[in-house]
C-alpha atoms as an extended CHARMM CRD file, in Angstrom:
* protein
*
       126  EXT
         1         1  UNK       CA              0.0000000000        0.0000000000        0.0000000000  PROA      1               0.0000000000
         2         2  UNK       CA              3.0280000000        2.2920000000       -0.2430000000  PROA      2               0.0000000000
         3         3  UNK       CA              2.6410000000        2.6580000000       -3.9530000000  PROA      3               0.0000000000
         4         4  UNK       CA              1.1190000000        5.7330000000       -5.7950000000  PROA      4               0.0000000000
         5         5  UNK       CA             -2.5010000000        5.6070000000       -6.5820000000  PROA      5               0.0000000000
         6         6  UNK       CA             -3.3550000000        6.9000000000      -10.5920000000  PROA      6               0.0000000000
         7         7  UNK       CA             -6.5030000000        8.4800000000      -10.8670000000  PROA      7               0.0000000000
         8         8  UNK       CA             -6.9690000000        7.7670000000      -14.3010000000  PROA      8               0.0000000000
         9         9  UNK       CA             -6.5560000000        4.2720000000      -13.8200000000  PROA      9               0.0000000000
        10        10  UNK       CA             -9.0280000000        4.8300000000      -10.6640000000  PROA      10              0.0000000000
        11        11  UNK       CA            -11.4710000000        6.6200000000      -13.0810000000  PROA      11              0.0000000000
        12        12  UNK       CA            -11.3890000000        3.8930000000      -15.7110000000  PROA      12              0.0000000000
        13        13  UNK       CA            -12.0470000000        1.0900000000      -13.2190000000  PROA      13              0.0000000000
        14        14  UNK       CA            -15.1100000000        3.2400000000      -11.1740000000  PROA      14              0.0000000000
        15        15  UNK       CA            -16.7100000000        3.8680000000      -14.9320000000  PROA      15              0.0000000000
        16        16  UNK       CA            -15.9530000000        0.5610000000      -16.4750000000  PROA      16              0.0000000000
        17        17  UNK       CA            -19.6220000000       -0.9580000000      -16.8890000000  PROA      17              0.0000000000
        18        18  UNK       CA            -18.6620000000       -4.6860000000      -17.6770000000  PROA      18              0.0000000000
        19        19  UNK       CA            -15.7370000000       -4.7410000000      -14.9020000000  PROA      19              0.0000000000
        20        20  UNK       CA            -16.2190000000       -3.7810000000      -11.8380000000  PROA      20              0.0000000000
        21        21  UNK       CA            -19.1120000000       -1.0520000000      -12.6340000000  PROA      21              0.0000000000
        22        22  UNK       CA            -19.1310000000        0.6130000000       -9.8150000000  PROA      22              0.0000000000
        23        23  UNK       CA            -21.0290000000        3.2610000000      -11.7500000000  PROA      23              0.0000000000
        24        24  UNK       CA            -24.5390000000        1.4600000000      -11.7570000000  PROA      24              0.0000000000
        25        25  UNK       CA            -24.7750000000        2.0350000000       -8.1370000000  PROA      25              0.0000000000
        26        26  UNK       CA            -22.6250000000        5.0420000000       -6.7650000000  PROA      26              0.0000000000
        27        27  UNK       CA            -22.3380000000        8.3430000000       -8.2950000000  PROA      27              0.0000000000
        28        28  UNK       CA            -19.2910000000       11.1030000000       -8.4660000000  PROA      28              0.0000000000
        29        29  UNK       CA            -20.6280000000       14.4510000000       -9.5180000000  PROA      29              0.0000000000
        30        30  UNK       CA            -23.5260000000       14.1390000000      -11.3860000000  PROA      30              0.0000000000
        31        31  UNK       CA            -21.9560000000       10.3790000000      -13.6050000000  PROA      31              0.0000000000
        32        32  UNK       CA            -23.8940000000        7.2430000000      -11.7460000000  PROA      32              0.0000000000
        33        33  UNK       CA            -26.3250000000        5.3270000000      -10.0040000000  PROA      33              0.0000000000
        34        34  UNK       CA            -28.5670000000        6.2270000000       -6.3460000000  PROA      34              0.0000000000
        35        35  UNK       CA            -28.1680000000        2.8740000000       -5.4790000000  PROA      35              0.0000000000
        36        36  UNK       CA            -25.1600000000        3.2200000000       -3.1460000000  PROA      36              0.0000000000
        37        37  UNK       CA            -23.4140000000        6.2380000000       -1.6880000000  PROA      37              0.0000000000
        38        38  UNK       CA            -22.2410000000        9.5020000000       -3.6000000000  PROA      38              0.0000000000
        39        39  UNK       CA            -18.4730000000        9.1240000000       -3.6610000000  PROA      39              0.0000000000
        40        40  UNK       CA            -18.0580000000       12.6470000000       -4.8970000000  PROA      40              0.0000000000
        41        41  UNK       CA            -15.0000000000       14.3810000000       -2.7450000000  PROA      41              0.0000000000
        42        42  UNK       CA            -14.5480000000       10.6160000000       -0.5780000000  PROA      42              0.0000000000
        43        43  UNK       CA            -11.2610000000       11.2160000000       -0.5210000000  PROA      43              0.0000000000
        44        44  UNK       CA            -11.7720000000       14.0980000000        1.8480000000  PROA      44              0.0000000000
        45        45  UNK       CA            -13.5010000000       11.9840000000        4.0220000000  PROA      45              0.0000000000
        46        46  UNK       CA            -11.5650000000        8.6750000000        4.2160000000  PROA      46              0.0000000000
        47        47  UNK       CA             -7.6040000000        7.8940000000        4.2680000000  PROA      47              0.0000000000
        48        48  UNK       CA             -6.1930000000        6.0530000000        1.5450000000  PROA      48              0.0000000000
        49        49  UNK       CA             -5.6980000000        2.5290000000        3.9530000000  PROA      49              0.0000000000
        50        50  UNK       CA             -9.4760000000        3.2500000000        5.0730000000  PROA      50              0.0000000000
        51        51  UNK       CA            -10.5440000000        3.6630000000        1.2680000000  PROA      51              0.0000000000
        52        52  UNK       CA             -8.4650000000        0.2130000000        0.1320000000  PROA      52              0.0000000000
        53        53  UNK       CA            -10.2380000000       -1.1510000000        2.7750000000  PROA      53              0.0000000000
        54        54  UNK       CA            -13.3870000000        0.0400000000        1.8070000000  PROA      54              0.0000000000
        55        55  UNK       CA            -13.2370000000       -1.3590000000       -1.5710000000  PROA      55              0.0000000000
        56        56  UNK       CA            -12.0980000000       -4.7440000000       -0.7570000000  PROA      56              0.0000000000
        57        57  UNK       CA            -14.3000000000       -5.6100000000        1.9460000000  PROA      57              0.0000000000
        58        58  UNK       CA            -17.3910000000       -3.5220000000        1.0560000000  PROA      58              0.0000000000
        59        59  UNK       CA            -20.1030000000       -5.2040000000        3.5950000000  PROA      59              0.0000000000
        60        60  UNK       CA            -17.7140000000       -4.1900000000        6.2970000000  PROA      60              0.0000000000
        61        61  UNK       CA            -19.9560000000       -1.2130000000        7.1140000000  PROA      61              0.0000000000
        62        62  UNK       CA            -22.5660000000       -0.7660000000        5.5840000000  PROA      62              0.0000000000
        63        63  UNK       CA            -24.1570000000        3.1230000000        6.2650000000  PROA      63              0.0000000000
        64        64  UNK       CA            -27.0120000000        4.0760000000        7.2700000000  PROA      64              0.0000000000
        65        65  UNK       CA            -29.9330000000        4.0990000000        4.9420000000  PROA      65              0.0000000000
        66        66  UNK       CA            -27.7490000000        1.5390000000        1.9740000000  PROA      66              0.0000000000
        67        67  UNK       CA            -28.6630000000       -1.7690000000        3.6940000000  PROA      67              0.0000000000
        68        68  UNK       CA            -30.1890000000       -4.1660000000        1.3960000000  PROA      68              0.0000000000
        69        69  UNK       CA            -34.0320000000       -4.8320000000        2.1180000000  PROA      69              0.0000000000
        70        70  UNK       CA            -35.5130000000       -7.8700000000        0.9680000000  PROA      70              0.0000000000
        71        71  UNK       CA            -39.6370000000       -7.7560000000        0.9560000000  PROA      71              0.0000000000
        72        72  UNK       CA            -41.5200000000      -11.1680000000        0.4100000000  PROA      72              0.0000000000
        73        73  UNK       CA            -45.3380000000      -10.6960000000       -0.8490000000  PROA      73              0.0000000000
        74        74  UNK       CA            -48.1250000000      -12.4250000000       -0.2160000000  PROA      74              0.0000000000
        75        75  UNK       CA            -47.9600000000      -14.0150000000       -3.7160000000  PROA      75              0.0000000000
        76        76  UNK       CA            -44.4480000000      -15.0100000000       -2.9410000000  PROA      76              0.0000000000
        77        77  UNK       CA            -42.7310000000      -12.3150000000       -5.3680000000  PROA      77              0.0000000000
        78        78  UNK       CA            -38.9400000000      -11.5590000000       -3.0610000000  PROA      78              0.0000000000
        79        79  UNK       CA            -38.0370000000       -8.3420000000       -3.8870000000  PROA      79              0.0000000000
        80        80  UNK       CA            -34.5640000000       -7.1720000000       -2.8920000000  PROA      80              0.0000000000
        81        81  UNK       CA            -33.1770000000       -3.3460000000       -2.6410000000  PROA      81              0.0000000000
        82        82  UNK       CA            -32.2550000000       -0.3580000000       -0.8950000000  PROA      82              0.0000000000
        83        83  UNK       CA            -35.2340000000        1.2880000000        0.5320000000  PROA      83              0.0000000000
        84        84  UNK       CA            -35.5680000000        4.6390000000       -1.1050000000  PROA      84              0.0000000000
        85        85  UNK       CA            -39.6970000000        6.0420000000        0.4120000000  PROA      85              0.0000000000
        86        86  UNK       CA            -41.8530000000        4.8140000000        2.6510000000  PROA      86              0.0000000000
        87        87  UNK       CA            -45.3890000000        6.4160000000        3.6240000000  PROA      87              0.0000000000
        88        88  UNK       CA            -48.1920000000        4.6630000000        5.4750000000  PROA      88              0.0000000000
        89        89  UNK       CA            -49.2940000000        2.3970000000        2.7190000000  PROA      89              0.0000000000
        90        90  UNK       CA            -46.3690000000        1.7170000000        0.8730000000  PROA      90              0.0000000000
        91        91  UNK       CA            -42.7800000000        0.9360000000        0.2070000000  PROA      91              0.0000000000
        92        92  UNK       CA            -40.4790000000        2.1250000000       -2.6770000000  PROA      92              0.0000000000
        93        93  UNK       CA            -36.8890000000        0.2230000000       -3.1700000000  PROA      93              0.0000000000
        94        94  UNK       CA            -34.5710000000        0.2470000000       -5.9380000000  PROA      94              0.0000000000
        95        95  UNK       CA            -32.5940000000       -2.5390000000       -6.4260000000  PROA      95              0.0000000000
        96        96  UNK       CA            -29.0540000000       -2.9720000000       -7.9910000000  PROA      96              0.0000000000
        97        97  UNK       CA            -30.0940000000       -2.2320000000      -11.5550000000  PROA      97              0.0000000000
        98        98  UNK       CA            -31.5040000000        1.1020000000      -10.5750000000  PROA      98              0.0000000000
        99        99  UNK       CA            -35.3400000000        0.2060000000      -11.0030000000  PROA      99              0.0000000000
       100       100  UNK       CA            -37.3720000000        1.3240000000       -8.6750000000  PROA      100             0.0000000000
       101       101  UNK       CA            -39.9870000000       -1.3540000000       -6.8390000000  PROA      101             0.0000000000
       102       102  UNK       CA            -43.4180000000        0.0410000000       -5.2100000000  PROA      102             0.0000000000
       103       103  UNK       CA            -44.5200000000       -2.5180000000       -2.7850000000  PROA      103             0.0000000000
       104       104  UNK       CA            -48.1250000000       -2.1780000000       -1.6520000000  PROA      104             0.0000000000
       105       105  UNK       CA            -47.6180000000       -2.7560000000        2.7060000000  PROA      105             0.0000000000
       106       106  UNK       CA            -50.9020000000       -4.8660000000        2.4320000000  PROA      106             0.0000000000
       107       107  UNK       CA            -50.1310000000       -6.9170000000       -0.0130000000  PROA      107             0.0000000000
       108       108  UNK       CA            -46.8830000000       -7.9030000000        1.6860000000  PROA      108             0.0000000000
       109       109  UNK       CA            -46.6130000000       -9.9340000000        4.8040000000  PROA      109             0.0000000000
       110       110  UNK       CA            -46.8910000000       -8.8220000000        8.0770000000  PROA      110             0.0000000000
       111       111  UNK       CA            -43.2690000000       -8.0630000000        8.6340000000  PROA      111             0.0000000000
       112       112  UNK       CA            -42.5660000000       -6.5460000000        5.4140000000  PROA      112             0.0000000000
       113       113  UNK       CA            -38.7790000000       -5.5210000000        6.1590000000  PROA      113             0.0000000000
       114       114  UNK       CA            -35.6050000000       -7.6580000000        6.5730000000  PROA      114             0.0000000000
       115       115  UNK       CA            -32.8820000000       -6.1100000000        6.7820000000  PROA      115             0.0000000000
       116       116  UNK       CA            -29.1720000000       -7.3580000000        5.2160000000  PROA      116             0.0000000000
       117       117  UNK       CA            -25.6880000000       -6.7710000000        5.6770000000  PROA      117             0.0000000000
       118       118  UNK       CA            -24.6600000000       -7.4290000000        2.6570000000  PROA      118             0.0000000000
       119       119  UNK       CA            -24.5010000000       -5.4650000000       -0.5330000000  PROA      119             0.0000000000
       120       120  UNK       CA            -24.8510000000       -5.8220000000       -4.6600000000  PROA      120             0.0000000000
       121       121  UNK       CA            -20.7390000000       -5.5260000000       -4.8910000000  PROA      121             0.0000000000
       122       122  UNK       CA            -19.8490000000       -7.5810000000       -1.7740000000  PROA      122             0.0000000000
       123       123  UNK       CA            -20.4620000000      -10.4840000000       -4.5790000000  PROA      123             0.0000000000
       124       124  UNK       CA            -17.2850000000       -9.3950000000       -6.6550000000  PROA      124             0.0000000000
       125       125  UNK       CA            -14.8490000000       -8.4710000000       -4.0780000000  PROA      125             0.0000000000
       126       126  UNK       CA            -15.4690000000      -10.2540000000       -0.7290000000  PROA      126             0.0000000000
């Protein structure tokens, strides 16, 4: 980890949609996906060892509001995603494609919410 990091290189990999796409979930400016976090100015936030780490073990932490919620319905339809609205009636998630899923509370069972710790990426990398 003592090595130079090239942004360009960075840039190519973050935007690459058949490699690692990290693109179709996280944004950086206005370029990407709601799915996961905005990563615009992350480097102010996080150390280089803490974003390495970050990257390679990406269910380590999970924040707040990008854990993966899987809803069952009563017809047995399992929808999985990131839980985006909620009102009294209903429940809006998009999942790891970007498409947005409007669950109906009633017509899912009684405890519509399950929350996971792991993510669409953890897949690639863990």
């Amino acid at each position: 980890m003592n090595e130079k990091g090239d942004s360009q290189r960075g840039r190519q990999i973050f935007f690459d949609a058949k490699g690692s796409a990290c693109v179709k979930c996280h944004r950086i400016g206005k370029e990407g996906g709601e799915v996961g976090p905005d990563l615009s100015g992350i480097g102010l936030k996080y150390n280089r060892n803490q974003l390495i780490e970050n990257v390679l073990y990406p269910s380590k932490q999970i924040l707040d509001g990008y854990e993966v919620t899987v809803i069952e319905t009563k017809a047995g339809l399992s929808i999985n995603g990131i839980v985006r609205a909620e009102s009294g009636d209903e429940l809006t998630l998009i999942d790891a494609e970007g498409k947005k899923h409007t669950v109906k509370k009633k017509t899912s069972k009684p405890a519509p919410k399950v929350r996971s710790r792991s993510c669409p990426m953890a897949s690639k990398w863990d």
